[in-house]
XYZ file of C-alpha atoms in Angstrom:
735
model
C 0.000 0.000 0.000
C 1.058 3.534 -0.514
C 0.027 6.228 1.894
C -1.871 9.351 0.986
C -1.014 12.854 2.118
C -3.419 15.695 1.668
C -1.760 18.785 0.372
C -3.043 22.233 1.122
C -3.627 21.388 4.709
C -4.691 17.805 4.676
C -7.939 17.553 6.374
C -10.141 14.630 7.055
C -13.627 13.755 7.960
C -14.627 16.223 10.447
C -16.273 15.331 13.457
C -19.820 15.435 14.234
C -21.733 15.733 17.105
C -21.882 15.782 20.846
C -25.478 16.726 21.262
C -28.455 17.676 19.182
C -31.941 19.052 19.509
C -34.860 18.357 17.224
C -37.200 21.200 16.423
C -40.940 20.595 16.871
C -42.039 18.575 13.885
C -44.518 20.123 11.509
C -47.043 17.983 9.704
C -46.229 15.016 11.935
C -42.691 14.783 10.542
C -39.934 13.509 12.839
C -36.211 12.900 12.335
C -33.887 10.277 13.730
C -31.432 9.886 15.251
C -32.231 12.754 17.574
C -28.677 12.664 18.971
C -25.371 11.739 17.375
C -21.684 11.547 18.246
C -19.248 11.604 15.343
C -15.565 12.486 15.228
C -12.845 12.826 12.616
C -12.522 9.056 12.433
C -16.313 8.924 12.385
C -16.553 7.053 15.653
C -20.241 6.592 16.307
C -21.330 6.854 12.681
C -24.261 4.574 12.016
C -23.845 3.826 8.312
C -21.488 3.767 5.331
C -21.968 5.200 1.869
C -21.555 3.351 -1.429
C -17.763 3.621 -1.249
C -17.581 2.384 2.335
C -16.952 5.802 3.869
C -18.566 6.283 7.289
C -21.556 8.628 7.358
C -24.399 9.514 9.703
C -27.678 8.252 8.269
C -30.717 10.413 9.091
C -34.257 9.138 8.623
C -37.511 11.058 8.308
C -40.790 9.497 9.399
C -44.433 10.473 9.270
C -46.728 10.344 12.292
C -47.737 6.763 11.467
C -44.091 5.673 11.423
C -43.870 5.296 7.659
C -40.852 6.700 5.824
C -41.452 10.245 4.648
C -40.352 11.495 1.190
C -38.328 14.595 2.044
C -35.741 16.990 0.704
C -32.669 17.214 2.934
C -30.471 20.250 3.548
C -27.757 21.434 5.946
C -26.859 24.916 7.103
C -24.609 26.686 9.568
C -21.297 25.018 10.284
C -17.766 26.334 10.117
C -17.005 29.763 8.690
C -14.315 28.259 6.445
C -15.172 24.586 5.855
C -18.952 24.941 5.836
C -21.682 22.667 7.122
C -20.750 19.433 5.408
C -23.007 17.655 2.941
C -26.123 15.513 3.022
C -27.303 13.231 0.249
C -30.792 12.885 -1.111
C -31.170 9.777 1.039
C -30.182 11.539 4.278
C -26.527 10.456 4.533
C -24.675 13.287 6.282
C -20.931 13.790 5.897
C -19.386 16.471 8.155
C -16.908 19.048 6.838
C -13.274 18.067 6.657
C -11.965 20.345 9.386
C -12.901 23.180 11.738
C -11.421 26.555 12.543
C -12.972 26.550 16.026
C -13.328 24.088 18.891
C -16.984 23.435 18.021
C -19.636 24.667 15.609
C -23.354 24.146 15.105
C -24.878 22.537 12.026
C -28.588 22.324 11.339
C -29.853 19.266 9.463
C -33.283 19.931 7.964
C -35.887 17.878 6.143
C -38.903 19.181 4.224
C -41.715 17.087 2.842
C -41.637 16.907 -0.939
C -45.379 17.377 -0.964
C -47.028 19.433 1.763
C -45.630 21.839 4.335
C -44.195 19.459 6.920
C -40.599 20.054 8.045
C -38.256 19.244 10.897
C -34.664 19.980 11.836
C -31.908 18.825 14.167
C -28.988 20.905 15.435
C -25.648 19.068 15.690
C -22.569 20.122 17.599
C -19.468 19.383 15.540
C -16.069 18.998 17.195
C -12.635 18.239 15.719
C -11.133 14.788 15.991
C -7.820 13.259 14.961
C -6.528 14.081 11.523
C -4.465 10.904 11.304
C -2.980 8.148 13.466
C -0.349 9.197 15.977
C 3.249 9.481 14.836
C 4.734 6.958 15.272
C 1.970 4.345 15.263
C 4.360 1.800 16.755
C 7.855 1.853 18.232
C 10.205 -0.294 20.297
C 12.087 1.001 23.349
C 14.281 -0.428 26.068
C 14.455 0.385 29.784
C 14.636 4.125 30.431
C 14.493 5.036 26.729
C 12.437 7.993 25.505
C 10.107 8.398 22.531
C 8.507 11.524 21.049
C 4.832 11.052 20.075
C 2.840 13.563 18.010
C -0.831 13.830 17.133
C -2.681 16.128 14.725
C -6.238 17.422 14.989
C -8.530 18.400 12.128
C -8.609 21.948 13.406
C -6.893 25.058 12.082
C -7.211 27.645 14.838
C -9.124 27.130 18.062
C -7.730 26.100 21.418
C -8.141 22.308 21.517
C -5.378 20.107 22.917
C -4.618 16.400 22.904
C -4.696 14.503 26.183
C -2.246 11.589 26.423
C -2.688 8.623 28.766
C -0.950 5.287 29.259
C -2.871 2.057 28.924
C -2.432 -1.675 28.643
C -4.814 -1.670 25.670
C -5.365 0.490 22.600
C -8.849 1.292 23.853
C -7.375 3.260 26.764
C -8.514 1.185 29.725
C -5.535 2.076 31.952
C -2.619 0.076 33.280
C 0.138 1.176 30.909
C 3.804 1.309 31.923
C 6.143 4.289 31.810
C 5.529 8.023 32.104
C 4.857 11.167 30.068
C 6.446 14.591 30.166
C 4.517 17.783 29.536
C 2.427 18.073 26.356
C 3.279 20.934 24.012
C 0.888 22.060 21.267
C 1.277 24.217 18.183
C -1.796 26.087 16.948
C -2.229 28.311 13.930
C -5.005 29.472 11.656
C -2.950 28.224 8.694
C -1.922 24.802 10.000
C -3.582 21.947 11.792
C -3.156 21.753 15.552
C -0.377 19.382 16.609
C 0.521 18.226 20.116
C 3.676 16.365 21.143
C 4.563 14.473 24.291
C 7.735 12.633 25.370
C 7.265 9.084 26.648
C 9.838 7.551 29.024
C 10.007 3.784 29.469
C 10.247 2.238 32.955
C 13.725 2.042 34.446
C 13.353 -1.735 34.652
C 11.575 -3.941 32.087
C 11.012 -7.446 33.425
C 9.532 -8.980 30.269
C 8.917 -7.960 26.674
C 5.398 -6.738 26.026
C 3.310 -3.884 24.682
C 2.027 -0.755 26.360
C -0.038 1.961 24.684
C 0.069 5.748 24.528
C -3.588 6.671 24.019
C -4.532 10.144 22.830
C -7.944 11.739 23.239
C -9.652 15.083 22.757
C -12.001 16.615 25.279
C -15.592 16.476 24.070
C -14.862 13.921 21.351
C -15.018 10.153 21.253
C -11.998 10.155 18.951
C -9.047 8.067 20.095
C -5.657 7.288 18.593
C -2.859 5.202 20.025
C 0.792 4.267 19.658
C 1.764 0.693 20.488
C 5.083 0.723 22.328
C 7.014 -2.525 22.479
C 8.865 -2.524 25.810
C 11.634 -5.043 25.288
C 14.234 -6.603 27.543
C 16.795 -6.620 24.720
C 16.979 -2.818 24.864
C 16.170 -2.419 21.163
C 15.222 1.095 20.043
C 13.246 1.387 16.828
C 11.221 4.362 15.639
C 9.614 4.317 12.153
C 10.233 8.078 11.925
C 13.749 7.243 10.733
C 12.181 5.659 7.639
C 10.235 8.809 6.731
C 12.887 11.534 6.645
C 15.124 12.655 3.801
C 18.243 10.460 3.812
C 21.739 11.419 2.691
C 23.127 9.865 -0.480
C 23.689 7.051 -1.050
C 20.334 6.324 0.571
C 19.438 3.139 2.407
C 16.392 1.061 1.446
C 13.213 0.520 3.471
C 12.505 4.227 3.293
C 9.722 6.542 2.161
C 9.643 7.090 -1.585
C 7.579 7.079 -4.726
C 6.803 8.624 -8.081
C 7.372 12.382 -8.288
C 4.014 12.771 -10.092
C 1.944 10.741 -7.641
C -0.510 13.478 -6.683
C -3.983 14.760 -7.555
C -4.675 18.275 -8.752
C -7.618 20.601 -8.948
C -6.895 23.378 -11.376
C -3.285 24.324 -10.732
C -3.324 23.210 -7.100
C -2.131 19.888 -5.693
C -4.871 18.575 -3.405
C -3.342 15.306 -2.166
C -0.489 12.924 -2.834
C 0.566 9.292 -2.391
C 3.777 7.405 -1.674
C 5.066 4.054 -0.481
C 8.355 2.340 0.352
C 11.560 1.988 -1.654
C 12.173 -1.491 -0.335
C 15.028 -3.220 -2.140
C 17.445 -3.390 -5.075
C 17.600 -5.838 -7.958
C 20.116 -6.126 -10.764
C 20.067 -7.528 -14.287
C 22.582 -9.864 -15.904
C 24.927 -6.977 -16.723
C 24.943 -5.717 -13.135
C 22.777 -2.623 -13.696
C 20.897 -1.875 -10.477
C 17.226 -0.987 -10.125
C 14.924 -0.022 -7.302
C 12.237 -2.677 -6.914
C 8.795 -1.501 -5.867
C 5.119 -1.855 -6.614
C 3.497 -0.769 -9.851
C 0.999 1.303 -7.860
C 3.843 3.122 -6.039
C 6.441 3.623 -8.766
C 4.218 3.526 -11.867
C 1.017 5.053 -10.447
C -1.137 1.998 -11.225
C -0.248 1.872 -14.946
C -0.681 5.640 -15.346
C 3.020 6.554 -15.458
C 5.388 6.977 -18.372
C 8.821 5.419 -18.608
C 11.455 7.833 -17.337
C 9.368 9.487 -14.614
C 11.445 10.434 -11.575
C 11.374 8.370 -8.375
C 12.080 10.480 -5.306
C 13.075 10.018 -1.667
C 11.323 10.682 0.611
C 7.905 10.226 -0.933
C 5.698 13.251 -1.440
C 3.626 12.388 1.641
C 6.694 13.178 3.746
C 7.441 16.441 1.931
C 4.104 18.232 2.263
C 3.137 17.099 -1.252
C 5.943 19.199 -2.744
C 7.362 17.487 -5.868
C 10.997 17.687 -6.819
C 11.405 20.775 -8.972
C 8.742 22.704 -7.046
C 10.681 23.030 -3.813
C 13.275 21.443 -1.566
C 12.972 18.291 0.512
C 13.206 15.416 -1.976
C 16.021 13.798 -3.949
C 15.661 11.986 -7.296
C 17.018 8.477 -6.745
C 15.871 6.662 -9.872
C 13.869 6.809 -13.081
C 11.016 4.466 -13.945
C 12.327 1.751 -16.240
C 9.491 -0.749 -16.543
C 6.461 -2.220 -14.823
C 4.217 -5.260 -14.931
C 0.946 -3.931 -16.297
C -1.933 -4.422 -13.896
C -4.330 -4.420 -16.831
C -2.611 -7.413 -18.415
C -4.056 -10.865 -17.818
C -0.548 -12.287 -18.146
C 0.805 -10.529 -15.045
C 0.422 -11.866 -11.526
C 2.463 -9.381 -9.491
C 2.239 -5.692 -8.560
C 5.810 -4.729 -9.432
C 7.919 -2.088 -11.149
C 11.597 -1.201 -11.413
C 13.469 2.093 -11.654
C 17.104 2.389 -12.682
C 19.027 4.045 -9.870
C 20.672 7.439 -10.246
C 24.443 7.226 -10.064
C 25.563 7.404 -6.428
C 22.019 7.948 -5.113
C 21.366 4.492 -3.604
C 23.470 2.225 -1.407
C 24.948 -0.216 -3.934
C 25.014 -3.102 -1.447
C 21.227 -2.951 -1.103
C 21.368 -2.217 2.627
C 17.955 -1.873 4.265
C 17.210 0.229 7.336
C 17.242 -1.766 10.621
C 17.633 -5.147 8.926
C 20.924 -5.783 10.727
C 22.169 -6.504 14.236
C 21.494 -4.533 17.405
C 24.099 -1.848 18.133
C 25.540 -0.949 21.576
C 23.097 1.991 21.859
C 20.102 -0.257 21.170
C 19.542 0.898 17.605
C 19.478 -1.588 14.734
C 22.090 -1.426 11.997
C 21.256 -1.365 8.322
C 22.071 -4.539 6.404
C 21.460 -6.017 2.957
C 19.064 -8.934 2.528
C 20.568 -12.399 2.426
C 21.228 -13.800 -1.033
C 24.017 -16.325 -0.447
C 21.873 -19.473 -0.266
C 19.682 -18.731 -3.292
C 21.995 -16.689 -5.481
C 19.653 -13.723 -5.211
C 16.668 -15.595 -6.634
C 14.569 -15.404 -3.480
C 13.205 -18.102 -1.216
C 9.866 -19.890 -1.395
C 7.542 -18.945 1.448
C 6.171 -21.607 3.769
C 3.210 -21.631 6.122
C 4.006 -20.256 9.613
C 7.429 -19.007 8.515
C 8.400 -15.946 10.569
C 9.097 -13.079 8.195
C 10.267 -9.489 8.605
C 9.928 -6.275 6.650
C 11.360 -2.775 6.885
C 8.862 -0.197 5.654
C 8.104 3.497 5.557
C 5.214 3.518 8.048
C 5.787 0.799 10.629
C 9.538 0.338 10.327
C 11.010 -3.058 11.151
C 8.359 -5.596 12.145
C 7.863 -9.315 11.902
C 4.935 -11.723 11.844
C 4.036 -15.175 10.549
C 2.835 -16.379 7.172
C -0.803 -17.291 7.773
C -1.901 -18.308 4.276
C -0.260 -19.677 1.151
C -1.518 -20.193 -2.386
C -3.833 -17.248 -1.800
C -6.177 -16.070 -4.553
C -7.189 -12.504 -3.759
C -8.968 -9.567 -5.390
C -7.370 -6.121 -5.076
C -8.884 -2.865 -6.358
C -6.918 -0.079 -8.019
C -7.671 3.573 -8.735
C -6.142 6.112 -11.100
C -5.906 8.795 -8.435
C -4.784 9.067 -4.829
C -8.243 10.019 -3.582
C -9.701 6.746 -4.912
C -12.546 8.498 -6.701
C -11.619 7.141 -10.146
C -11.771 3.320 -10.208
C -9.300 1.660 -12.548
C -9.689 -2.098 -12.183
C -9.973 -4.979 -9.742
C -7.307 -7.602 -10.307
C -7.349 -11.172 -9.037
C -3.960 -12.516 -8.049
C -3.209 -16.200 -7.498
C -0.533 -17.970 -5.481
C -0.022 -15.048 -3.097
C 1.236 -14.922 0.510
C -0.892 -13.907 3.503
C 0.844 -12.509 6.616
C -0.864 -11.913 9.969
C 0.435 -10.099 13.046
C -0.047 -7.017 15.211
C 1.425 -3.804 13.766
C 3.081 -5.729 10.943
C 2.153 -3.209 8.258
C 0.197 -0.083 7.470
C -0.490 2.367 4.658
C 2.782 3.482 3.108
C 4.577 0.148 3.592
C 3.846 -1.005 0.035
C 7.034 -1.951 -1.744
C 8.678 -3.338 1.390
C 10.756 -6.466 0.906
C 9.499 -9.435 2.947
C 12.399 -11.585 4.171
C 12.784 -14.797 6.133
C 13.673 -13.797 9.715
C 16.089 -16.712 10.016
C 18.348 -15.782 7.073
C 17.065 -12.475 5.582
C 16.476 -14.185 2.234
C 13.791 -12.371 0.162
C 10.411 -14.104 0.381
C 7.912 -11.575 -0.969
C 7.062 -8.065 -2.146
C 4.474 -6.436 0.105
C 1.663 -4.635 -1.746
C -1.657 -4.649 0.143
C -3.225 -5.245 3.520
C -5.288 -3.830 6.349
C -6.851 -4.660 9.700
C -9.270 -7.492 10.337
C -12.262 -7.267 12.665
C -10.021 -8.323 15.545
C -7.704 -5.364 14.954
C -4.852 -7.569 13.717
C -2.817 -6.574 10.636
C -3.331 -8.660 7.515
C -0.698 -8.289 4.788
C -0.534 -9.598 1.223
C 2.709 -10.148 -0.681
C 3.735 -11.324 -4.140
C 6.135 -14.305 -3.881
C 9.673 -12.984 -4.451
C 10.847 -15.656 -6.949
C 7.732 -15.092 -9.069
C 8.287 -11.318 -9.072
C 11.792 -11.774 -10.486
C 10.584 -14.331 -12.990
C 7.833 -12.055 -14.279
C 10.132 -9.051 -14.519
C 12.512 -11.118 -16.648
C 9.729 -12.488 -18.853
C 7.746 -9.280 -19.293
C 10.421 -6.563 -19.346
C 13.446 -8.361 -20.750
C 17.019 -7.666 -19.696
C 16.967 -10.489 -17.163
C 17.447 -12.603 -15.348
C 16.916 -10.224 -12.442
C 18.304 -11.073 -9.023
C 18.195 -9.394 -5.624
C 21.176 -7.321 -4.547
C 22.370 -8.420 -1.116
C 24.996 -10.192 0.918
C 25.565 -13.200 3.139
C 22.541 -14.760 4.828
C 21.991 -13.479 8.374
C 19.328 -13.455 11.065
C 17.079 -10.409 11.490
C 16.639 -8.755 14.904
C 12.920 -9.076 14.490
C 10.466 -6.794 16.313
C 7.370 -8.885 16.947
C 4.380 -7.018 18.354
C 2.501 -10.272 18.774
C -0.631 -11.690 17.173
C -3.859 -10.950 18.977
C -5.980 -13.363 16.945
C -6.327 -16.020 19.648
C -6.685 -13.580 22.548
C -9.334 -11.530 20.746
C -11.277 -14.670 19.892
C -11.209 -15.793 23.512
C -12.397 -12.384 24.715
C -15.180 -12.173 22.132
C -18.586 -12.304 23.835
C -21.043 -14.832 22.420
C -24.632 -13.923 21.703
C -27.362 -15.687 23.656
C -28.394 -17.568 20.532
C -24.838 -18.690 19.843
C -24.342 -19.841 23.423
C -27.581 -21.812 23.261
C -26.527 -23.442 19.990
C -23.211 -24.525 21.505
C -24.922 -25.835 24.661
C -27.128 -28.108 22.575
C -24.143 -29.414 20.628
C -22.283 -30.116 23.879
C -24.931 -32.621 24.906
C -24.409 -34.631 21.747
C -20.612 -34.268 21.959
C -20.578 -36.059 25.320
C -21.449 -39.297 23.503
C -18.132 -39.037 21.650
C -15.992 -39.083 24.802
C -13.871 -42.234 24.769
C -10.611 -42.341 26.749
C -9.749 -45.569 25.007
C -9.789 -43.701 21.700
C -7.958 -40.690 23.073
C -10.975 -38.397 23.626
C -10.835 -37.463 27.324
C -13.678 -34.981 27.700
C -15.644 -32.078 26.238
C -16.481 -28.522 27.284
C -17.924 -25.304 25.916
C -15.544 -22.953 24.109
C -15.178 -20.175 21.547
C -13.943 -20.628 18.010
C -10.701 -18.949 16.931
C -11.267 -19.812 13.273
C -14.349 -17.578 13.372
C -14.422 -15.266 16.424
C -17.944 -14.826 17.720
C -18.966 -18.439 17.115
C -19.411 -20.874 19.957
C -17.601 -24.206 19.866
C -17.275 -27.523 21.644
C -13.832 -28.265 23.077
C -12.607 -31.842 22.704
C -9.774 -32.706 25.083
C -7.556 -35.374 23.577
C -4.612 -37.428 24.752
C -1.358 -35.793 23.554
C 0.249 -37.555 20.591
C -2.878 -39.600 20.031
C -4.662 -40.004 16.725
C -8.014 -39.206 18.283
C -10.609 -38.579 15.593
C -12.730 -35.499 16.235
C -15.380 -34.268 13.789
C -15.009 -30.692 12.517
C -18.540 -29.954 13.711
C -21.141 -31.373 16.049
C -24.701 -30.413 15.136
C -23.218 -27.694 12.948
C -21.155 -26.240 15.823
C -17.388 -25.980 15.366
C -15.088 -28.155 17.436
C -11.801 -27.240 19.114
C -9.171 -29.910 19.693
C -6.814 -29.361 22.648
C -4.222 -31.920 23.781
C -4.073 -32.314 27.568
C -3.878 -34.950 30.290
C -6.689 -36.989 31.822
C -5.696 -35.559 35.209
C -6.170 -31.976 33.974
C -9.614 -32.843 32.634
C -10.587 -34.581 35.876
C -9.446 -31.666 38.062
C -10.866 -28.953 35.807
C -7.486 -27.429 34.997
C -7.444 -28.226 31.284
C -6.878 -25.245 28.924
C -9.993 -23.413 27.784
C -8.490 -22.300 24.473
C -5.538 -22.863 22.166
C -4.101 -19.647 23.620
C -3.485 -21.456 26.897
C -2.442 -24.731 25.306
C 0.969 -23.517 24.152
C 2.562 -23.003 20.723
C 0.670 -24.416 17.765
C 2.209 -27.627 16.455
C 3.518 -27.726 12.911
C 0.987 -28.729 10.292
C 1.828 -31.992 8.529
C 2.999 -31.489 4.940
C 0.508 -34.068 3.671
C -2.423 -32.179 5.209
C -1.202 -28.876 3.733
C -0.586 -30.311 0.259
C -3.990 -31.972 0.131
C -5.661 -28.711 1.140
C -3.745 -26.769 -1.533
C -4.893 -29.242 -4.158
C -8.499 -28.846 -3.046
C -8.218 -25.047 -2.938
C -6.895 -24.925 -6.484
C -9.847 -26.959 -7.689
C -12.605 -24.981 -5.981
C -11.364 -21.400 -5.501
C -12.984 -19.912 -8.613
C -16.364 -21.496 -8.053
C -16.270 -20.684 -4.333
C -15.586 -16.972 -4.898
C -18.307 -16.912 -7.548
C -20.776 -18.636 -5.229
C -19.960 -16.252 -2.384
C -19.392 -12.758 -3.895
C -18.418 -11.426 -0.459
C -15.356 -13.737 -0.431
C -12.514 -11.652 -1.910
C -9.697 -14.010 -1.000
C -9.224 -17.753 -0.450
C -5.974 -19.388 0.585
C -4.724 -22.293 2.680
C -3.574 -22.059 6.279
C -3.667 -23.892 9.580
C -6.865 -24.253 11.574
C -6.644 -22.450 14.917
C -9.382 -24.678 16.330
C -7.667 -27.927 15.376
C -4.033 -27.227 14.457
C -3.676 -30.796 13.227
C -5.800 -29.820 10.235
C -5.409 -27.413 7.355
C -8.086 -24.822 6.754
C -9.362 -22.666 3.943
C -8.420 -19.111 4.955
C -11.264 -17.005 3.581
C -11.233 -13.196 3.462
C -14.786 -11.865 3.854
C -16.067 -8.366 3.091
C -17.201 -7.022 6.459
C -19.957 -5.009 4.786
C -21.420 -8.043 2.999
C -21.162 -10.906 5.469
C -23.396 -13.793 4.356
C -26.040 -14.944 6.844
C -24.363 -18.352 6.916
C -20.616 -18.913 6.926
C -20.069 -22.683 6.732
C -17.704 -24.214 9.266
C -16.639 -26.797 6.682
C -16.327 -26.423 2.897
C -15.273 -29.217 0.562
C -14.210 -31.296 3.552
C -11.891 -28.594 4.952
C -12.285 -26.496 8.058
C -12.762 -22.804 7.327
C -10.999 -19.886 8.950
C -12.651 -16.519 8.268
C -10.797 -13.208 8.126
C -13.447 -10.479 8.193
C -12.197 -7.135 6.918
C -12.756 -4.449 4.265
C -12.025 -5.346 0.682
C -8.451 -4.662 -0.324
C -7.398 -1.566 -2.171
C -3.749 -0.722 -2.370
C -4.495 2.750 -0.958
C -6.411 3.124 2.233
C -5.751 6.793 2.804
C -7.874 9.687 1.689
C -8.213 13.251 2.904
C -9.984 16.383 1.748
C -7.783 19.490 1.753
C -8.665 22.524 3.774
C -8.861 25.756 1.757
C -5.716 27.826 2.030
C -3.955 30.516 0.072
C -0.812 28.424 -0.088
C -0.522 25.182 -2.009
C 0.033 23.224 1.184
C -0.681 24.098 4.802
C 2.470 25.096 6.580
C 4.147 22.881 9.159
C 7.055 23.695 11.369
C 9.286 21.028 9.811
C 9.087 18.543 6.995
C 9.401 15.687 9.481
C 6.206 16.774 11.212
C 4.015 16.533 8.152
C 1.016 14.349 8.794
C 0.724 11.424 6.424
C -3.013 10.873 6.697
C -2.850 7.109 6.986
C -6.553 6.434 7.258
C -8.166 3.012 7.563
C -9.992 2.640 4.309
C -8.870 -0.616 2.839
C -9.268 -2.644 4.957
C -7.815 -0.893 6.368
C -5.560 -1.385 3.183
C -2.296 -0.103 2.009
C -0.254 1.410 -0.673
């Protein structure tokens, strides 16, 4: 994914409402909701529009409760940004920013026939313009970290309140301390507030704490996940976003110098991604390797266009040639056309400018820990494959160094993935281009693994730094866990050679080496365990438990049963089957249509009630047998097209490991959260199913509406403080 920056004072969905008052209805006309609470991130919005953008849906009813045909209008609002907009169907979208701490907007409805009318007055307040900077970071004992937040307010007196918490929701219990908060306010720039975090003097075990930011009078929240680690590692993604000296290191912000949208002669927003790695052809000529949608603007670019570092999102949308702050580091040489049915990767290359890029292919933070806790740059490993890249395997721990989240690692959760990804011809995603279906892709799952702007990052094997994939899309699932998609590295090189000529292409690197991976964990199992079950779901599981008791047979390795919660589909009840470790106990995938969970334990633990209640407590997942994986891949290849056609809400199907019964493979199915079918089968074609519910994937998940200003871009105190407007739109996707 690339990230989008809004030039001319990037602004985002305003805020809406703390309280409201409905005027006396005329002609028996009434409006609902009568109260609303909406912020910049649209927390509290009750609907989405046709493009998936959060909106507040108003309804008009007659005295008898029937829907009333009305004409909607809005008035009042901010002196500069206005009142927002409302559609003919009553979908209200607040203005993009405010110039005061709060304003009043009147939402009115008038009967199309007759004299009936009604109105509601909303209080609009500013919320967060973007996620906090940084969104994630690693610190050791006593280390400090600067955290900055931006509000969608130019002028006014609002501030950001920072608190420590053990959870992103801000429930308290965080470790460390804050210094004083300092804010910068101006009528020509968005309000920014910065605080310095100090880690505890002693860190007993590695784990996450959260800096949670809030705004008085708004439900808006933003957080930074801080990895407190006993190794003393210091890692801040901000180092990946600044302008680097030549020759630049990889894993940094960058993109096409023309990757922006204009209105008239004014740039209104811009996009960028990550300059992740180097490749070379048979004659030794070196090229930057990135995504088509980052370097070639989703097929819209011309050969020879300049590639700059940092990307425009980190230079206030100021292209090279229009101002300082960026350096040309390459020129677009070729790209795999997204529109071609013969391409199966989102890739492009740009020949490097002489002396502009580190010729060894060194990537930020990919090396060993230094005495001060920082991580050295290092090239990827190429010694065991000759630079051809390594084939990914299920559950392999992989790492990436990207513009937005820096160095992170997670596990491969799906292989042989067929997935649909949407592309647009502009940063604002208002001009659809095409939706492309990729096959044989890699799925990666883990907290904070990736975010908007990390597209183009090289995915490497943590154990040896060998290239495994090229990251190009992703987002957050319903559990708040990052889901990433990558093109397999060997296939990328193969396609570049076949489609562009000049090959064979190989990765530029050095000797294989381990990566000092920063793993923020994977909350999938813990979220599933914490997920409350509905009364109906609990009742369904209770009934299945009665039948499951007839399957208990210590002689056959089944020691007992209990009620549980599925991890393959959080929110579903399940029946736990306790089995003798190392036994071949046969457990059905479902009992009366209810999923089953298989947990190895001892007869003593079952008898004394101390057996684990979930796989989270049962220890590390065992490796999946190769025969089970291969059989599942064969089945997936045979049914994937018909399955995605049968279920239009399925936009991705791959093969992974069941979290309910790790002895079995599962179809990993990506489901559109806005079109969830009423029935999601627990078993399809004889395989368990694991559902990943999230927004459909676009490569850009960021969009902002600029605030009006006399200058081309709203001023900031420094280039490094420019907000990048990484908004959760893809699924929560990426570019």
